[in-house]
């Protein structure tokens, strides 16, 4: 029996809040670094939109999936990139998933230091103050993508 990948589905309140945050990003208002992610749906072919926190770590930009193996993650794996929107500014990017859990743990720790107040609840007890071993154990549940400018 195979274990299903971790994914914490957004409740109705979180879905409504995401719509508001996404709409604000479309109008150019970022809440602590948020932007609207657009990624092509792997089945529909339509652009799917969701607000995300863009995380900068050691000079590189990343997307961390706090909720786990979500639909945008599955779409990103197929599409290999997407768009970030903040107001009229749209930047296209290529995305490479980070496979090395040790590298991912350093990125996730810094992400939790910045956005833990918002996302700790999705990390099943893991916080920025968790041990390295605890962070490493959580890494398979939280995909991380490095963003580079699309050519």
mmCIF file with all atom_site columns, C-alpha atoms in Angstrom:
data_model
loop_
_atom_site.group_PDB
_atom_site.id
_atom_site.type_symbol
_atom_site.label_atom_id
_atom_site.label_alt_id
_atom_site.label_comp_id
_atom_site.label_asym_id
_atom_site.label_entity_id
_atom_site.label_seq_id
_atom_site.pdbx_PDB_ins_code
_atom_site.Cartn_x
_atom_site.Cartn_y
_atom_site.Cartn_z
_atom_site.occupancy
_atom_site.B_iso_or_equiv
_atom_site.pdbx_formal_charge
_atom_site.auth_seq_id
_atom_site.auth_comp_id
_atom_site.auth_asym_id
_atom_site.auth_atom_id
_atom_site.pdbx_PDB_model_num
ATOM 1   C CA . UNK A 1 1   ? 0.000   0.000  0.000   1.00 0.00 ? 1   UNK A CA 1
ATOM 2   C CA . UNK A 1 2   ? 1.491   3.367  -1.028  1.00 0.00 ? 2   UNK A CA 1
ATOM 3   C CA . UNK A 1 3   ? 1.206   6.392  1.208   1.00 0.00 ? 3   UNK A CA 1
ATOM 4   C CA . UNK A 1 4   ? -0.646  9.347  -0.277  1.00 0.00 ? 4   UNK A CA 1
ATOM 5   C CA . UNK A 1 5   ? 1.324   12.589 -0.589  1.00 0.00 ? 5   UNK A CA 1
ATOM 6   C CA . UNK A 1 6   ? 0.603   15.169 2.110   1.00 0.00 ? 6   UNK A CA 1
ATOM 7   C CA . UNK A 1 7   ? -1.866  17.868 1.112   1.00 0.00 ? 7   UNK A CA 1
ATOM 8   C CA . UNK A 1 8   ? -3.889  20.055 3.458   1.00 0.00 ? 8   UNK A CA 1
ATOM 9   C CA . UNK A 1 9   ? -6.891  21.308 1.522   1.00 0.00 ? 9   UNK A CA 1
ATOM 10  C CA . UNK A 1 10  ? -7.960  24.905 2.171   1.00 0.00 ? 10  UNK A CA 1
ATOM 11  C CA . UNK A 1 11  ? -11.196 25.314 4.104   1.00 0.00 ? 11  UNK A CA 1
ATOM 12  C CA . UNK A 1 12  ? -13.937 27.690 2.994   1.00 0.00 ? 12  UNK A CA 1
ATOM 13  C CA . UNK A 1 13  ? -12.568 30.619 5.035   1.00 0.00 ? 13  UNK A CA 1
ATOM 14  C CA . UNK A 1 14  ? -9.046  30.145 3.616   1.00 0.00 ? 14  UNK A CA 1
ATOM 15  C CA . UNK A 1 15  ? -10.465 29.916 0.083   1.00 0.00 ? 15  UNK A CA 1
ATOM 16  C CA . UNK A 1 16  ? -12.315 33.215 0.540   1.00 0.00 ? 16  UNK A CA 1
ATOM 17  C CA . UNK A 1 17  ? -9.213  34.832 2.035   1.00 0.00 ? 17  UNK A CA 1
ATOM 18  C CA . UNK A 1 18  ? -7.098  33.572 -0.901  1.00 0.00 ? 18  UNK A CA 1
ATOM 19  C CA . UNK A 1 19  ? -9.539  35.186 -3.322  1.00 0.00 ? 19  UNK A CA 1
ATOM 20  C CA . UNK A 1 20  ? -9.180  38.518 -1.522  1.00 0.00 ? 20  UNK A CA 1
ATOM 21  C CA . UNK A 1 21  ? -5.364  38.308 -1.358  1.00 0.00 ? 21  UNK A CA 1
ATOM 22  C CA . UNK A 1 22  ? -5.218  37.268 -5.027  1.00 0.00 ? 22  UNK A CA 1
ATOM 23  C CA . UNK A 1 23  ? -7.472  40.145 -6.045  1.00 0.00 ? 23  UNK A CA 1
ATOM 24  C CA . UNK A 1 24  ? -5.315  42.611 -4.069  1.00 0.00 ? 24  UNK A CA 1
ATOM 25  C CA . UNK A 1 25  ? -2.200  41.297 -5.848  1.00 0.00 ? 25  UNK A CA 1
ATOM 26  C CA . UNK A 1 26  ? -3.918  41.745 -9.222  1.00 0.00 ? 26  UNK A CA 1
ATOM 27  C CA . UNK A 1 27  ? -4.532  45.381 -8.247  1.00 0.00 ? 27  UNK A CA 1
ATOM 28  C CA . UNK A 1 28  ? -0.914  45.842 -7.163  1.00 0.00 ? 28  UNK A CA 1
ATOM 29  C CA . UNK A 1 29  ? -1.200  45.460 -3.384  1.00 0.00 ? 29  UNK A CA 1
ATOM 30  C CA . UNK A 1 30  ? 1.217   42.916 -1.941  1.00 0.00 ? 30  UNK A CA 1
ATOM 31  C CA . UNK A 1 31  ? 0.696   41.660 1.596   1.00 0.00 ? 31  UNK A CA 1
ATOM 32  C CA . UNK A 1 32  ? 4.211   41.032 2.992   1.00 0.00 ? 32  UNK A CA 1
ATOM 33  C CA . UNK A 1 33  ? 5.604   39.820 -0.325  1.00 0.00 ? 33  UNK A CA 1
ATOM 34  C CA . UNK A 1 34  ? 2.564   38.080 -1.759  1.00 0.00 ? 34  UNK A CA 1
ATOM 35  C CA . UNK A 1 35  ? 1.858   37.893 -5.484  1.00 0.00 ? 35  UNK A CA 1
ATOM 36  C CA . UNK A 1 36  ? -0.563  36.023 -7.680  1.00 0.00 ? 36  UNK A CA 1
ATOM 37  C CA . UNK A 1 37  ? 0.800   32.841 -9.240  1.00 0.00 ? 37  UNK A CA 1
ATOM 38  C CA . UNK A 1 38  ? -0.571  31.694 -12.585 1.00 0.00 ? 38  UNK A CA 1
ATOM 39  C CA . UNK A 1 39  ? 0.337   28.223 -13.788 1.00 0.00 ? 39  UNK A CA 1
ATOM 40  C CA . UNK A 1 40  ? -1.150  26.254 -16.679 1.00 0.00 ? 40  UNK A CA 1
ATOM 41  C CA . UNK A 1 41  ? -3.442  23.442 -15.537 1.00 0.00 ? 41  UNK A CA 1
ATOM 42  C CA . UNK A 1 42  ? -2.080  20.015 -16.407 1.00 0.00 ? 42  UNK A CA 1
ATOM 43  C CA . UNK A 1 43  ? -5.498  18.725 -17.450 1.00 0.00 ? 43  UNK A CA 1
ATOM 44  C CA . UNK A 1 44  ? -7.520  21.781 -18.466 1.00 0.00 ? 44  UNK A CA 1
ATOM 45  C CA . UNK A 1 45  ? -4.730  23.750 -20.127 1.00 0.00 ? 45  UNK A CA 1
ATOM 46  C CA . UNK A 1 46  ? -6.243  26.873 -18.534 1.00 0.00 ? 46  UNK A CA 1
ATOM 47  C CA . UNK A 1 47  ? -4.200  29.217 -16.380 1.00 0.00 ? 47  UNK A CA 1
ATOM 48  C CA . UNK A 1 48  ? -4.904  28.559 -12.687 1.00 0.00 ? 48  UNK A CA 1
ATOM 49  C CA . UNK A 1 49  ? -4.356  31.421 -10.205 1.00 0.00 ? 49  UNK A CA 1
ATOM 50  C CA . UNK A 1 50  ? -3.496  31.401 -6.509  1.00 0.00 ? 50  UNK A CA 1
ATOM 51  C CA . UNK A 1 51  ? -1.824  33.873 -4.151  1.00 0.00 ? 51  UNK A CA 1
ATOM 52  C CA . UNK A 1 52  ? 1.659   32.840 -3.003  1.00 0.00 ? 52  UNK A CA 1
ATOM 53  C CA . UNK A 1 53  ? 4.469   34.149 -0.819  1.00 0.00 ? 53  UNK A CA 1
ATOM 54  C CA . UNK A 1 54  ? 7.613   34.625 -2.883  1.00 0.00 ? 54  UNK A CA 1
ATOM 55  C CA . UNK A 1 55  ? 10.559  33.684 -0.703  1.00 0.00 ? 55  UNK A CA 1
ATOM 56  C CA . UNK A 1 56  ? 14.020  35.118 -1.331  1.00 0.00 ? 56  UNK A CA 1
ATOM 57  C CA . UNK A 1 57  ? 16.856  33.063 0.139   1.00 0.00 ? 57  UNK A CA 1
ATOM 58  C CA . UNK A 1 58  ? 20.552  33.676 -0.513  1.00 0.00 ? 58  UNK A CA 1
ATOM 59  C CA . UNK A 1 59  ? 19.719  35.853 -3.518  1.00 0.00 ? 59  UNK A CA 1
ATOM 60  C CA . UNK A 1 60  ? 17.413  33.328 -5.226  1.00 0.00 ? 60  UNK A CA 1
ATOM 61  C CA . UNK A 1 61  ? 13.608  33.346 -5.428  1.00 0.00 ? 61  UNK A CA 1
ATOM 62  C CA . UNK A 1 62  ? 11.586  30.328 -4.303  1.00 0.00 ? 62  UNK A CA 1
ATOM 63  C CA . UNK A 1 63  ? 8.029   29.108 -3.960  1.00 0.00 ? 63  UNK A CA 1
ATOM 64  C CA . UNK A 1 64  ? 7.376   26.841 -0.973  1.00 0.00 ? 64  UNK A CA 1
ATOM 65  C CA . UNK A 1 65  ? 4.153   24.862 -0.819  1.00 0.00 ? 65  UNK A CA 1
ATOM 66  C CA . UNK A 1 66  ? 3.061   25.157 2.805   1.00 0.00 ? 66  UNK A CA 1
ATOM 67  C CA . UNK A 1 67  ? -0.016  23.014 2.173   1.00 0.00 ? 67  UNK A CA 1
ATOM 68  C CA . UNK A 1 68  ? 1.986   20.193 0.575   1.00 0.00 ? 68  UNK A CA 1
ATOM 69  C CA . UNK A 1 69  ? 1.443   18.559 -2.793  1.00 0.00 ? 69  UNK A CA 1
ATOM 70  C CA . UNK A 1 70  ? -1.308  20.946 -3.893  1.00 0.00 ? 70  UNK A CA 1
ATOM 71  C CA . UNK A 1 71  ? -2.815  21.400 -7.337  1.00 0.00 ? 71  UNK A CA 1
ATOM 72  C CA . UNK A 1 72  ? -0.496  24.306 -8.169  1.00 0.00 ? 72  UNK A CA 1
ATOM 73  C CA . UNK A 1 73  ? 2.494   22.074 -7.296  1.00 0.00 ? 73  UNK A CA 1
ATOM 74  C CA . UNK A 1 74  ? 1.254   19.280 -9.555  1.00 0.00 ? 74  UNK A CA 1
ATOM 75  C CA . UNK A 1 75  ? 0.612   21.786 -12.340 1.00 0.00 ? 75  UNK A CA 1
ATOM 76  C CA . UNK A 1 76  ? 4.054   23.384 -11.863 1.00 0.00 ? 76  UNK A CA 1
ATOM 77  C CA . UNK A 1 77  ? 5.774   20.009 -12.205 1.00 0.00 ? 77  UNK A CA 1
ATOM 78  C CA . UNK A 1 78  ? 4.144   19.555 -15.603 1.00 0.00 ? 78  UNK A CA 1
ATOM 79  C CA . UNK A 1 79  ? 4.319   23.177 -16.832 1.00 0.00 ? 79  UNK A CA 1
ATOM 80  C CA . UNK A 1 80  ? 7.867   23.861 -15.622 1.00 0.00 ? 80  UNK A CA 1
ATOM 81  C CA . UNK A 1 81  ? 7.085   27.519 -14.944 1.00 0.00 ? 81  UNK A CA 1
ATOM 82  C CA . UNK A 1 82  ? 4.424   30.161 -14.836 1.00 0.00 ? 82  UNK A CA 1
ATOM 83  C CA . UNK A 1 83  ? 3.772   33.816 -14.125 1.00 0.00 ? 83  UNK A CA 1
ATOM 84  C CA . UNK A 1 84  ? 3.813   36.018 -11.050 1.00 0.00 ? 84  UNK A CA 1
ATOM 85  C CA . UNK A 1 85  ? 1.592   39.083 -11.057 1.00 0.00 ? 85  UNK A CA 1
ATOM 86  C CA . UNK A 1 86  ? 1.596   42.145 -8.891  1.00 0.00 ? 86  UNK A CA 1
ATOM 87  C CA . UNK A 1 87  ? -0.619  44.780 -10.424 1.00 0.00 ? 87  UNK A CA 1
ATOM 88  C CA . UNK A 1 88  ? 0.344   45.369 -14.043 1.00 0.00 ? 88  UNK A CA 1
ATOM 89  C CA . UNK A 1 89  ? 3.771   43.820 -13.564 1.00 0.00 ? 89  UNK A CA 1
ATOM 90  C CA . UNK A 1 90  ? 3.817   40.225 -14.801 1.00 0.00 ? 90  UNK A CA 1
ATOM 91  C CA . UNK A 1 91  ? 7.021   38.228 -14.686 1.00 0.00 ? 91  UNK A CA 1
ATOM 92  C CA . UNK A 1 92  ? 7.366   34.885 -16.417 1.00 0.00 ? 92  UNK A CA 1
ATOM 93  C CA . UNK A 1 93  ? 9.589   32.323 -14.779 1.00 0.00 ? 93  UNK A CA 1
ATOM 94  C CA . UNK A 1 94  ? 10.955  28.826 -15.146 1.00 0.00 ? 94  UNK A CA 1
ATOM 95  C CA . UNK A 1 95  ? 10.700  26.621 -12.062 1.00 0.00 ? 95  UNK A CA 1
ATOM 96  C CA . UNK A 1 96  ? 13.021  23.842 -10.928 1.00 0.00 ? 96  UNK A CA 1
ATOM 97  C CA . UNK A 1 97  ? 11.935  21.674 -8.022  1.00 0.00 ? 97  UNK A CA 1
ATOM 98  C CA . UNK A 1 98  ? 14.529  21.282 -5.283  1.00 0.00 ? 98  UNK A CA 1
ATOM 99  C CA . UNK A 1 99  ? 15.145  17.557 -4.808  1.00 0.00 ? 99  UNK A CA 1
ATOM 100 C CA . UNK A 1 100 ? 17.897  17.689 -2.174  1.00 0.00 ? 100 UNK A CA 1
ATOM 101 C CA . UNK A 1 101 ? 16.194  17.613 1.244   1.00 0.00 ? 101 UNK A CA 1
ATOM 102 C CA . UNK A 1 102 ? 19.212  19.142 3.034   1.00 0.00 ? 102 UNK A CA 1
ATOM 103 C CA . UNK A 1 103 ? 19.113  22.170 0.711   1.00 0.00 ? 103 UNK A CA 1
ATOM 104 C CA . UNK A 1 104 ? 15.332  22.292 0.964   1.00 0.00 ? 104 UNK A CA 1
ATOM 105 C CA . UNK A 1 105 ? 15.482  22.225 4.799   1.00 0.00 ? 105 UNK A CA 1
ATOM 106 C CA . UNK A 1 106 ? 17.628  25.396 4.841   1.00 0.00 ? 106 UNK A CA 1
ATOM 107 C CA . UNK A 1 107 ? 15.147  27.141 2.533   1.00 0.00 ? 107 UNK A CA 1
ATOM 108 C CA . UNK A 1 108 ? 12.125  25.950 4.528   1.00 0.00 ? 108 UNK A CA 1
ATOM 109 C CA . UNK A 1 109 ? 13.664  27.081 7.840   1.00 0.00 ? 109 UNK A CA 1
ATOM 110 C CA . UNK A 1 110 ? 14.206  30.600 6.438   1.00 0.00 ? 110 UNK A CA 1
ATOM 111 C CA . UNK A 1 111 ? 10.672  30.530 4.967   1.00 0.00 ? 111 UNK A CA 1
ATOM 112 C CA . UNK A 1 112 ? 9.222   29.635 8.378   1.00 0.00 ? 112 UNK A CA 1
ATOM 113 C CA . UNK A 1 113 ? 11.253  32.401 10.019  1.00 0.00 ? 113 UNK A CA 1
ATOM 114 C CA . UNK A 1 114 ? 9.587   34.880 7.663   1.00 0.00 ? 114 UNK A CA 1
ATOM 115 C CA . UNK A 1 115 ? 6.066   33.466 7.315   1.00 0.00 ? 115 UNK A CA 1
ATOM 116 C CA . UNK A 1 116 ? 5.699   31.068 10.231  1.00 0.00 ? 116 UNK A CA 1
ATOM 117 C CA . UNK A 1 117 ? 3.006   33.255 11.797  1.00 0.00 ? 117 UNK A CA 1
ATOM 118 C CA . UNK A 1 118 ? 0.918   32.543 8.677   1.00 0.00 ? 118 UNK A CA 1
ATOM 119 C CA . UNK A 1 119 ? 1.881   28.977 7.719   1.00 0.00 ? 119 UNK A CA 1
ATOM 120 C CA . UNK A 1 120 ? 3.121   27.088 10.816  1.00 0.00 ? 120 UNK A CA 1
ATOM 121 C CA . UNK A 1 121 ? -0.278  25.382 11.105  1.00 0.00 ? 121 UNK A CA 1
ATOM 122 C CA . UNK A 1 122 ? 0.359   23.576 7.784   1.00 0.00 ? 122 UNK A CA 1
ATOM 123 C CA . UNK A 1 123 ? 3.732   22.140 8.843   1.00 0.00 ? 123 UNK A CA 1
ATOM 124 C CA . UNK A 1 124 ? 2.376   19.613 11.373  1.00 0.00 ? 124 UNK A CA 1
ATOM 125 C CA . UNK A 1 125 ? 4.245   21.011 14.375  1.00 0.00 ? 125 UNK A CA 1
ATOM 126 C CA . UNK A 1 126 ? 7.469   21.907 12.548  1.00 0.00 ? 126 UNK A CA 1
ATOM 127 C CA . UNK A 1 127 ? 8.565   25.528 13.020  1.00 0.00 ? 127 UNK A CA 1
ATOM 128 C CA . UNK A 1 128 ? 11.623  27.648 12.301  1.00 0.00 ? 128 UNK A CA 1
ATOM 129 C CA . UNK A 1 129 ? 12.892  26.576 15.744  1.00 0.00 ? 129 UNK A CA 1
ATOM 130 C CA . UNK A 1 130 ? 12.603  22.835 15.048  1.00 0.00 ? 130 UNK A CA 1
ATOM 131 C CA . UNK A 1 131 ? 15.703  20.649 14.935  1.00 0.00 ? 131 UNK A CA 1
ATOM 132 C CA . UNK A 1 132 ? 17.456  19.924 11.656  1.00 0.00 ? 132 UNK A CA 1
ATOM 133 C CA . UNK A 1 133 ? 16.167  16.340 11.854  1.00 0.00 ? 133 UNK A CA 1
ATOM 134 C CA . UNK A 1 134 ? 12.563  17.526 12.257  1.00 0.00 ? 134 UNK A CA 1
ATOM 135 C CA . UNK A 1 135 ? 12.896  19.879 9.292   1.00 0.00 ? 135 UNK A CA 1
ATOM 136 C CA . UNK A 1 136 ? 14.450  17.142 7.157   1.00 0.00 ? 136 UNK A CA 1
ATOM 137 C CA . UNK A 1 137 ? 11.577  14.820 8.058   1.00 0.00 ? 137 UNK A CA 1
ATOM 138 C CA . UNK A 1 138 ? 9.038   17.463 6.956   1.00 0.00 ? 138 UNK A CA 1
ATOM 139 C CA . UNK A 1 139 ? 10.731  18.256 3.622   1.00 0.00 ? 139 UNK A CA 1
ATOM 140 C CA . UNK A 1 140 ? 9.123   15.496 1.506   1.00 0.00 ? 140 UNK A CA 1
ATOM 141 C CA . UNK A 1 141 ? 5.709   16.965 2.418   1.00 0.00 ? 141 UNK A CA 1
ATOM 142 C CA . UNK A 1 142 ? 6.516   20.527 1.269   1.00 0.00 ? 142 UNK A CA 1
ATOM 143 C CA . UNK A 1 143 ? 7.721   20.959 -2.320  1.00 0.00 ? 143 UNK A CA 1
ATOM 144 C CA . UNK A 1 144 ? 10.062  23.875 -3.029  1.00 0.00 ? 144 UNK A CA 1
ATOM 145 C CA . UNK A 1 145 ? 10.724  25.414 -6.458  1.00 0.00 ? 145 UNK A CA 1
ATOM 146 C CA . UNK A 1 146 ? 13.603  27.735 -7.456  1.00 0.00 ? 146 UNK A CA 1
ATOM 147 C CA . UNK A 1 147 ? 12.413  30.446 -9.833  1.00 0.00 ? 147 UNK A CA 1
ATOM 148 C CA . UNK A 1 148 ? 14.530  31.831 -12.639 1.00 0.00 ? 148 UNK A CA 1
ATOM 149 C CA . UNK A 1 149 ? 13.646  34.355 -15.300 1.00 0.00 ? 149 UNK A CA 1
ATOM 150 C CA . UNK A 1 150 ? 12.060  32.636 -18.289 1.00 0.00 ? 150 UNK A CA 1
ATOM 151 C CA . UNK A 1 151 ? 13.959  32.922 -21.540 1.00 0.00 ? 151 UNK A CA 1
#
